[in-house]
mmCIF file of C-alpha atoms in Angstrom:
data_model
loop_
_atom_site.group_PDB
_atom_site.id
_atom_site.type_symbol
_atom_site.label_atom_id
_atom_site.label_comp_id
_atom_site.label_asym_id
_atom_site.label_seq_id
_atom_site.Cartn_x
_atom_site.Cartn_y
_atom_site.Cartn_z
ATOM 1 C CA MET A 1 0.116 -0.238 -0.067
ATOM 2 C CA THR A 2 1.109 3.624 -0.725
ATOM 3 C CA THR A 3 2.647 5.338 2.359
ATOM 4 C CA SER A 4 0.991 8.124 4.043
ATOM 5 C CA THR A 5 3.943 10.429 3.174
ATOM 6 C CA GLN A 6 3.144 9.886 -0.673
ATOM 7 C CA HIS A 7 -0.430 10.588 0.014
ATOM 8 C CA ALA A 8 0.044 13.507 2.336
ATOM 9 C CA GLY A 9 -3.521 15.100 1.236
ATOM 10 C CA GLY A 10 -6.550 14.945 -0.795
ATOM 11 C CA ALA A 11 -4.715 16.605 -3.699
ATOM 12 C CA ASP A 12 -3.623 13.151 -4.977
ATOM 13 C CA PHE A 13 -7.241 12.793 -6.243
ATOM 14 C CA HIS A 14 -7.274 13.711 -9.859
ATOM 15 C CA ARG A 15 -9.776 11.481 -11.351
ATOM 16 C CA VAL A 16 -13.118 11.058 -9.607
ATOM 17 C CA GLY A 17 -16.180 8.794 -10.043
ATOM 18 C CA VAL A 18 -19.768 9.192 -9.127
ATOM 19 C CA ALA A 19 -22.064 6.220 -9.237
ATOM 20 C CA GLY A 20 -25.556 7.446 -9.516
ATOM 21 C CA SER A 21 -26.945 10.863 -11.314
ATOM 22 C CA GLY A 22 -29.785 12.022 -9.077
ATOM 23 C CA ILE A 23 -30.130 15.184 -7.259
ATOM 24 C CA MET A 24 -26.979 14.276 -5.122
ATOM 25 C CA GLY A 25 -25.099 12.463 -7.716
ATOM 26 C CA ILE A 26 -25.058 15.589 -10.207
ATOM 27 C CA GLY A 27 -24.595 17.990 -7.234
ATOM 28 C CA ILE A 28 -21.213 16.013 -6.251
ATOM 29 C CA ALA A 29 -20.170 15.880 -9.887
ATOM 30 C CA GLU A 30 -20.772 19.479 -10.375
ATOM 31 C CA LEU A 31 -18.744 20.527 -7.023
ATOM 32 C CA CYS A 32 -16.025 18.125 -8.204
ATOM 33 C CA ALA A 33 -15.820 19.640 -11.756
ATOM 34 C CA LYS A 34 -15.712 23.270 -10.284
ATOM 35 C CA ALA A 35 -12.662 22.187 -8.341
ATOM 36 C CA GLY A 36 -10.777 21.294 -11.481
ATOM 37 C CA LEU A 37 -10.955 17.445 -11.312
ATOM 38 C CA ASP A 38 -11.859 14.793 -14.088
ATOM 39 C CA VAL A 39 -15.272 13.588 -13.162
ATOM 40 C CA ARG A 40 -16.977 10.297 -14.763
ATOM 41 C CA VAL A 41 -20.584 9.734 -13.892
ATOM 42 C CA ALA A 42 -22.054 6.155 -13.870
ATOM 43 C CA VAL A 43 -25.774 6.207 -14.670
ATOM 44 C CA PHE A 44 -28.089 3.275 -14.506
ATOM 45 C CA SER A 45 -30.592 3.688 -17.482
ATOM 46 C CA ASP A 46 -30.579 5.247 -20.839
ATOM 47 C CA ALA A 47 -33.047 7.873 -19.893
ATOM 48 C CA SER A 48 -30.599 9.224 -17.340
ATOM 49 C CA LEU A 49 -27.651 9.061 -19.976
ATOM 50 C CA ALA A 50 -29.727 11.582 -21.792
ATOM 51 C CA THR A 51 -31.149 13.750 -18.939
ATOM 52 C CA ALA A 52 -28.036 13.816 -16.410
ATOM 53 C CA PRO A 53 -25.997 16.172 -18.626
ATOM 54 C CA GLN A 54 -28.685 18.216 -19.145
ATOM 55 C CA ARG A 55 -29.444 18.696 -15.432
ATOM 56 C CA LEU A 56 -25.764 19.506 -14.861
ATOM 57 C CA ALA A 57 -25.623 22.170 -17.526
ATOM 58 C CA ALA A 58 -29.094 23.548 -15.989
ATOM 59 C CA SER A 59 -27.366 23.857 -12.573
ATOM 60 C CA LEU A 60 -24.188 25.592 -13.825
ATOM 61 C CA ASP A 61 -26.359 27.802 -15.978
ATOM 62 C CA ARG A 62 -27.899 28.840 -12.740
ATOM 63 C CA GLY A 63 -24.771 29.639 -11.239
ATOM 64 C CA VAL A 64 -23.905 31.667 -14.168
ATOM 65 C CA ALA A 65 -27.080 33.686 -13.825
ATOM 66 C CA LYS A 66 -26.417 34.212 -10.171
ATOM 67 C CA GLY A 67 -22.872 35.628 -10.777
ATOM 68 C CA LYS A 68 -21.198 32.727 -8.751
ATOM 69 C CA LEU A 69 -19.210 31.663 -11.837
ATOM 70 C CA THR A 70 -18.497 33.099 -15.260
ATOM 71 C CA ALA A 71 -19.611 31.397 -18.642
ATOM 72 C CA ASP A 72 -15.855 30.239 -19.298
ATOM 73 C CA GLU A 73 -15.827 28.715 -15.958
ATOM 74 C CA ARG A 74 -19.112 26.917 -16.506
ATOM 75 C CA ASP A 75 -18.039 25.573 -19.895
ATOM 76 C CA ALA A 76 -14.606 24.596 -18.397
ATOM 77 C CA ALA A 77 -16.635 22.561 -15.841
ATOM 78 C CA LEU A 78 -18.959 20.920 -18.254
ATOM 79 C CA GLY A 79 -15.772 20.068 -20.197
ATOM 80 C CA ARG A 80 -14.669 17.901 -17.082
ATOM 81 C CA VAL A 81 -17.499 15.644 -16.763
ATOM 82 C CA SER A 82 -18.270 12.662 -18.664
ATOM 83 C CA PHE A 83 -21.142 10.182 -18.563
ATOM 84 C CA THR A 84 -21.342 6.384 -19.044
ATOM 85 C CA ARG A 85 -23.886 3.564 -18.775
ATOM 86 C CA ASP A 86 -20.928 1.189 -18.015
ATOM 87 C CA LEU A 87 -19.892 1.003 -14.334
ATOM 88 C CA GLY A 88 -16.497 -0.573 -15.573
ATOM 89 C CA GLU A 89 -15.517 2.841 -16.850
ATOM 90 C CA LEU A 90 -15.088 3.988 -13.247
ATOM 91 C CA ALA A 91 -12.034 1.193 -13.167
ATOM 92 C CA ASP A 92 -9.035 3.940 -13.311
ATOM 93 C CA ARG A 93 -10.750 6.535 -10.664
ATOM 94 C CA GLN A 94 -8.954 7.396 -7.787
ATOM 95 C CA LEU A 95 -12.069 8.198 -5.598
ATOM 96 C CA VAL A 96 -15.551 6.962 -6.264
ATOM 97 C CA VAL A 97 -18.606 8.503 -4.557
ATOM 98 C CA GLU A 98 -21.785 6.261 -4.556
ATOM 99 C CA ALA A 99 -24.760 8.266 -4.743
ATOM 100 C CA VAL A 100 -27.544 5.819 -5.580
ATOM 101 C CA LYS A 101 -31.212 5.752 -3.848
ATOM 102 C CA GLU A 102 -31.316 4.937 0.010
ATOM 103 C CA ASP A 103 -31.437 1.161 -0.464
ATOM 104 C CA GLU A 104 -29.136 -0.871 1.814
ATOM 105 C CA GLN A 105 -29.173 -4.038 -0.641
ATOM 106 C CA LEU A 106 -28.727 -1.684 -3.772
ATOM 107 C CA LYS A 107 -25.749 -0.092 -2.056
ATOM 108 C CA GLN A 108 -24.031 -3.131 -0.956
ATOM 109 C CA ASP A 109 -24.348 -4.880 -4.545
ATOM 110 C CA LEU A 110 -22.779 -1.565 -5.993
ATOM 111 C CA PHE A 111 -19.786 -1.534 -3.292
ATOM 112 C CA ALA A 112 -19.219 -5.287 -4.467
ATOM 113 C CA SER A 113 -19.101 -4.508 -8.067
ATOM 114 C CA LEU A 114 -16.904 -1.371 -7.584
ATOM 115 C CA ASP A 115 -14.571 -3.281 -5.403
ATOM 116 C CA LYS A 116 -13.983 -5.456 -8.435
ATOM 117 C CA ILE A 117 -13.824 -2.784 -10.918
ATOM 118 C CA VAL A 118 -11.506 0.140 -9.247
ATOM 119 C CA GLU A 119 -7.869 -0.926 -10.200
ATOM 120 C CA ASP A 120 -5.999 1.462 -7.843
ATOM 121 C CA PRO A 121 -5.590 -0.353 -4.536
ATOM 122 C CA ASP A 122 -5.282 3.118 -2.865
ATOM 123 C CA ALA A 123 -8.370 4.271 -4.369
ATOM 124 C CA ILE A 124 -10.908 5.538 -1.757
ATOM 125 C CA LEU A 125 -14.746 4.107 -2.275
ATOM 126 C CA ALA A 126 -17.056 6.574 -0.437
ATOM 127 C CA THR A 127 -20.936 6.684 0.104
ATOM 128 C CA ASN A 128 -22.929 9.456 0.265
ATOM 129 C CA THR A 129 -25.623 7.606 2.356
ATOM 130 C CA SER A 130 -27.870 9.428 4.456
ATOM 131 C CA SER A 131 -28.434 6.717 7.142
ATOM 132 C CA ILE A 132 -27.038 3.118 6.488
ATOM 133 C CA PRO A 133 -24.337 2.360 8.629
ATOM 134 C CA VAL A 134 -21.007 2.509 6.477
ATOM 135 C CA VAL A 135 -19.500 -0.808 8.111
ATOM 136 C CA ARG A 136 -22.322 -2.585 6.303
ATOM 137 C CA LEU A 137 -21.184 -1.301 2.965
ATOM 138 C CA ALA A 138 -17.395 -1.625 3.469
ATOM 139 C CA ALA A 139 -18.217 -5.421 4.504
ATOM 140 C CA ALA A 140 -19.328 -6.030 0.938
ATOM 141 C CA THR A 141 -15.913 -5.430 -0.384
ATOM 142 C CA ARG A 142 -12.482 -6.953 0.035
ATOM 143 C CA ARG A 143 -10.826 -3.656 1.052
ATOM 144 C CA PRO A 144 -12.994 -2.482 3.963
ATOM 145 C CA GLY A 145 -10.185 0.061 5.073
ATOM 146 C CA GLN A 146 -10.582 1.979 1.846
ATOM 147 C CA VAL A 147 -14.419 2.555 2.623
ATOM 148 C CA LEU A 148 -15.853 5.691 4.427
ATOM 149 C CA GLY A 149 -18.876 7.820 4.417
ATOM 150 C CA MET A 150 -18.900 11.239 2.783
ATOM 151 C CA HIS A 151 -22.353 12.645 3.092
ATOM 152 C CA PHE A 152 -23.062 15.933 1.359
ATOM 153 C CA PHE A 153 -26.053 17.867 1.812
ATOM 154 C CA ASN A 154 -28.719 19.044 -0.766
ATOM 155 C CA PRO A 155 -28.098 21.315 -2.685
ATOM 156 C CA VAL A 156 -24.459 20.175 -2.747
ATOM 157 C CA PRO A 157 -23.122 23.269 -4.516
ATOM 158 C CA ALA A 158 -24.583 25.541 -1.786
ATOM 159 C CA LEU A 159 -24.247 23.708 1.541
ATOM 160 C CA PRO A 160 -20.957 23.916 3.019
ATOM 161 C CA LEU A 161 -21.204 20.908 5.536
ATOM 162 C CA VAL A 162 -20.025 17.463 4.709
ATOM 163 C CA GLU A 163 -20.147 14.573 7.362
ATOM 164 C CA LEU A 164 -17.124 12.223 7.236
ATOM 165 C CA ILE A 165 -18.034 8.838 8.782
ATOM 166 C CA ASP A 166 -15.325 6.156 9.419
ATOM 167 C CA SER A 167 -16.430 2.514 10.006
ATOM 168 C CA VAL A 168 -14.661 0.658 12.644
ATOM 169 C CA LEU A 169 -12.558 -0.755 9.726
ATOM 170 C CA THR A 170 -11.690 2.661 7.951
ATOM 171 C CA ASP A 171 -7.925 3.172 8.008
ATOM 172 C CA GLU A 172 -6.620 6.229 9.565
ATOM 173 C CA THR A 173 -4.755 7.289 6.409
ATOM 174 C CA VAL A 174 -7.853 7.207 4.313
ATOM 175 C CA SER A 175 -9.635 9.302 6.826
ATOM 176 C CA ALA A 176 -6.920 11.717 6.717
ATOM 177 C CA ARG A 177 -6.918 11.900 2.771
ATOM 178 C CA ALA A 178 -10.580 12.224 2.616
ATOM 179 C CA LEU A 179 -10.495 15.147 5.282
ATOM 180 C CA VAL A 180 -8.019 17.039 3.271
ATOM 181 C CA PHE A 181 -9.762 16.392 -0.056
ATOM 182 C CA VAL A 182 -13.248 17.497 1.172
ATOM 183 C CA ARG A 183 -11.437 20.663 3.098
ATOM 184 C CA ASP A 184 -8.822 21.771 0.864
ATOM 185 C CA VAL A 185 -10.033 20.768 -2.710
ATOM 186 C CA LEU A 186 -13.760 21.051 -2.530
ATOM 187 C CA GLY A 187 -13.682 24.028 -0.086
ATOM 188 C CA LYS A 188 -16.392 22.266 2.268
ATOM 189 C CA LYS A 189 -16.403 22.165 5.829
ATOM 190 C CA PRO A 190 -16.152 18.444 7.111
ATOM 191 C CA ILE A 191 -17.009 17.172 10.397
ATOM 192 C CA PRO A 192 -16.660 13.765 11.936
ATOM 193 C CA SER A 193 -19.893 11.677 12.436
ATOM 194 C CA PRO A 194 -20.132 8.237 14.409
ATOM 195 C CA ASP A 195 -21.207 5.303 12.394
ATOM 196 C CA ARG A 196 -24.780 4.834 13.545
ATOM 197 C CA ALA A 197 -27.863 5.096 11.468
ATOM 198 C CA GLY A 198 -28.388 8.821 10.814
ATOM 199 C CA PHE A 199 -25.039 9.745 12.017
ATOM 200 C CA LEU A 200 -25.009 13.185 13.432
ATOM 201 C CA VAL A 201 -26.973 15.854 11.504
ATOM 202 C CA ASN A 202 -30.063 13.386 10.428
ATOM 203 C CA ALA A 203 -30.143 11.890 14.064
ATOM 204 C CA LEU A 204 -31.074 15.415 15.263
ATOM 205 C CA LEU A 205 -32.984 16.576 12.060
ATOM 206 C CA PHE A 206 -35.098 13.516 11.442
ATOM 207 C CA PRO A 207 -37.324 13.319 15.096
ATOM 208 C CA TYR A 208 -37.978 17.121 14.216
ATOM 209 C CA LEU A 209 -39.245 16.399 10.640
ATOM 210 C CA LEU A 210 -41.235 13.433 11.752
ATOM 211 C CA SER A 211 -42.931 15.219 14.770
ATOM 212 C CA ALA A 212 -44.029 17.766 12.296
ATOM 213 C CA ILE A 213 -45.651 15.169 9.944
ATOM 214 C CA ARG A 214 -47.212 13.823 13.028
ATOM 215 C CA MET A 215 -48.833 17.239 13.761
ATOM 216 C CA VAL A 216 -50.234 17.175 10.070
ATOM 217 C CA GLU A 217 -51.466 13.684 10.388
ATOM 218 C CA SER A 218 -53.276 14.450 13.698
ATOM 219 C CA GLY A 219 -54.976 17.617 12.346
ATOM 220 C CA LEU A 220 -53.086 19.824 14.749
ATOM 221 C CA ALA A 221 -52.052 22.261 12.330
ATOM 222 C CA THR A 222 -51.404 22.544 8.694
ATOM 223 C CA ALA A 223 -48.224 22.209 6.870
ATOM 224 C CA GLU A 224 -48.304 25.998 6.188
ATOM 225 C CA VAL A 225 -48.931 26.957 9.599
ATOM 226 C CA ILE A 226 -46.263 24.647 11.112
ATOM 227 C CA ASP A 227 -43.711 25.916 8.675
ATOM 228 C CA GLN A 228 -44.706 29.539 9.417
ATOM 229 C CA GLY A 229 -44.000 29.031 13.031
ATOM 230 C CA MET A 230 -40.670 27.570 12.572
ATOM 231 C CA THR A 231 -39.543 30.206 9.985
ATOM 232 C CA GLN A 232 -40.927 33.027 11.749
ATOM 233 C CA GLY A 233 -40.712 32.173 15.286
ATOM 234 C CA CYS A 234 -37.538 30.166 15.502
ATOM 235 C CA ALA A 235 -35.715 31.845 12.438
ATOM 236 C CA HIS A 236 -35.221 28.528 10.552
ATOM 237 C CA PRO A 237 -34.477 29.100 6.884
ATOM 238 C CA MET A 238 -37.118 26.568 5.985
ATOM 239 C CA GLY A 239 -39.825 24.966 7.371
ATOM 240 C CA PRO A 240 -39.797 21.223 8.400
ATOM 241 C CA LEU A 241 -42.650 20.052 6.019
ATOM 242 C CA ARG A 242 -40.949 22.017 3.033
ATOM 243 C CA LEU A 243 -37.779 20.649 3.935
ATOM 244 C CA ALA A 244 -39.117 17.037 3.744
ATOM 245 C CA ASP A 245 -40.509 17.704 0.278
ATOM 246 C CA LEU A 246 -36.982 19.112 -0.608
ATOM 247 C CA ILE A 247 -35.276 16.126 0.796
ATOM 248 C CA GLY A 248 -37.756 13.797 -0.788
ATOM 249 C CA LEU A 249 -40.365 12.192 0.919
ATOM 250 C CA ASP A 250 -39.190 8.693 -0.242
ATOM 251 C CA THR A 251 -35.857 9.418 0.981
ATOM 252 C CA THR A 252 -37.263 10.590 4.271
ATOM 253 C CA VAL A 253 -39.185 7.182 4.720
ATOM 254 C CA SER A 254 -35.924 5.335 4.096
ATOM 255 C CA ILE A 255 -33.822 7.316 6.585
ATOM 256 C CA ALA A 256 -36.621 6.948 9.210
ATOM 257 C CA GLN A 257 -36.923 3.230 8.852
ATOM 258 C CA ALA A 258 -33.112 2.605 8.749
ATOM 259 C CA MET A 259 -32.927 4.736 12.289
ATOM 260 C CA TYR A 260 -35.944 3.062 13.752
ATOM 261 C CA GLU A 261 -34.422 -0.474 12.639
ATOM 262 C CA GLU A 262 -31.149 0.588 14.477
ATOM 263 C CA PHE A 263 -32.477 2.226 17.707
ATOM 264 C CA LYS A 264 -36.250 0.746 17.898
ATOM 265 C CA GLU A 265 -37.424 4.294 19.272
ATOM 266 C CA PRO A 266 -41.029 5.648 18.220
ATOM 267 C CA LEU A 267 -39.619 8.917 17.340
ATOM 268 C CA TYR A 268 -37.865 7.515 14.398
ATOM 269 C CA ALA A 269 -40.827 5.681 12.994
ATOM 270 C CA PRO A 270 -42.081 6.824 9.660
ATOM 271 C CA PRO A 271 -45.776 7.950 10.361
ATOM 272 C CA PRO A 272 -48.530 6.165 8.401
ATOM 273 C CA LEU A 273 -49.425 9.415 6.665
ATOM 274 C CA LEU A 274 -45.827 9.586 5.361
ATOM 275 C CA LYS A 275 -45.970 6.099 4.241
ATOM 276 C CA ARG A 276 -49.227 6.499 2.113
ATOM 277 C CA MET A 277 -47.939 9.870 0.454
ATOM 278 C CA VAL A 278 -45.004 7.829 -0.888
ATOM 279 C CA GLU A 279 -47.039 4.963 -1.739
ATOM 280 C CA GLY A 280 -49.224 7.468 -3.875
ATOM 281 C CA GLY A 281 -46.510 8.824 -5.626
ATOM 282 C CA MET A 282 -46.313 12.090 -3.535
ATOM 283 C CA LEU A 283 -42.418 12.241 -3.142
ATOM 284 C CA GLY A 284 -42.150 16.157 -2.643
ATOM 285 C CA LYS A 285 -40.713 18.575 -4.719
ATOM 286 C CA LYS A 286 -38.960 16.312 -7.229
ATOM 287 C CA ALA A 287 -42.409 14.645 -8.089
ATOM 288 C CA GLY A 288 -44.297 17.951 -8.204
ATOM 289 C CA ARG A 289 -46.389 17.170 -4.836
ATOM 290 C CA GLY A 290 -45.459 16.498 -1.626
ATOM 291 C CA PHE A 291 -46.874 18.657 1.516
ATOM 292 C CA TYR A 292 -47.072 21.199 -1.085
ATOM 293 C CA VAL A 293 -47.774 21.399 -4.836
ATOM 294 C CA TYR A 294 -44.907 22.720 -7.099
ATOM 295 C CA ALA A 295 -45.293 24.243 -10.509
#
């Protein structure tokens, strides 16, 4: 294995792979491209192969419109990102970030595949999971010491925080490299989080979101009134129901279920209303309808 002296920091990552092209995957790809890295995104459907580049371009265009980057910087970032349907094209990557939906079996299968595909023995395999303990994904590989959590927040280009989660099997050198990469290359603010369902932020956030959903379910207040109370009374930038819509109600159910399975505490259990909404296709902002209706 390469020594820690040779891998003194995250600047040794030049070729980054992203597995998944949803909201988080595209956001991570954009962030890495703007940092000057060669980014390859693996998508999992022909439809995504067509739509993912369009969503990346649209996000960068919004950055230009807001004055956050120039047209030349946008074009340069676009030129650094390629898309593929072949997971095998991530073979030469030095860091791969998994960003598929919050399904433990799906993620385990993906990590087992990446373990066989990625050639560099010093490559880091990171997961953007919101709730699944990292050690369960690491155990699907033959290099569990190279696996850690790198949990970004939505929208990735805008929010500064990244949770870094070591499993009990993560090598210290890997942790150090990931920290330098996130902090110095991507310009984010990393914090260490424990390898337990929900990690740090969601362990605090989700009881709050689920409590707000239960208030709607019981008829105590409408989503609008609850959100108004928290934004105007507690100075939150967004109310809990609109935030749940932004996260995605299907993702909210997955995270809540993972936390409930780990801790068996009722405050983590997804409310029936939330499950019925997801079953009915009301997934939040991405679907045009959740606790609110979106144009």
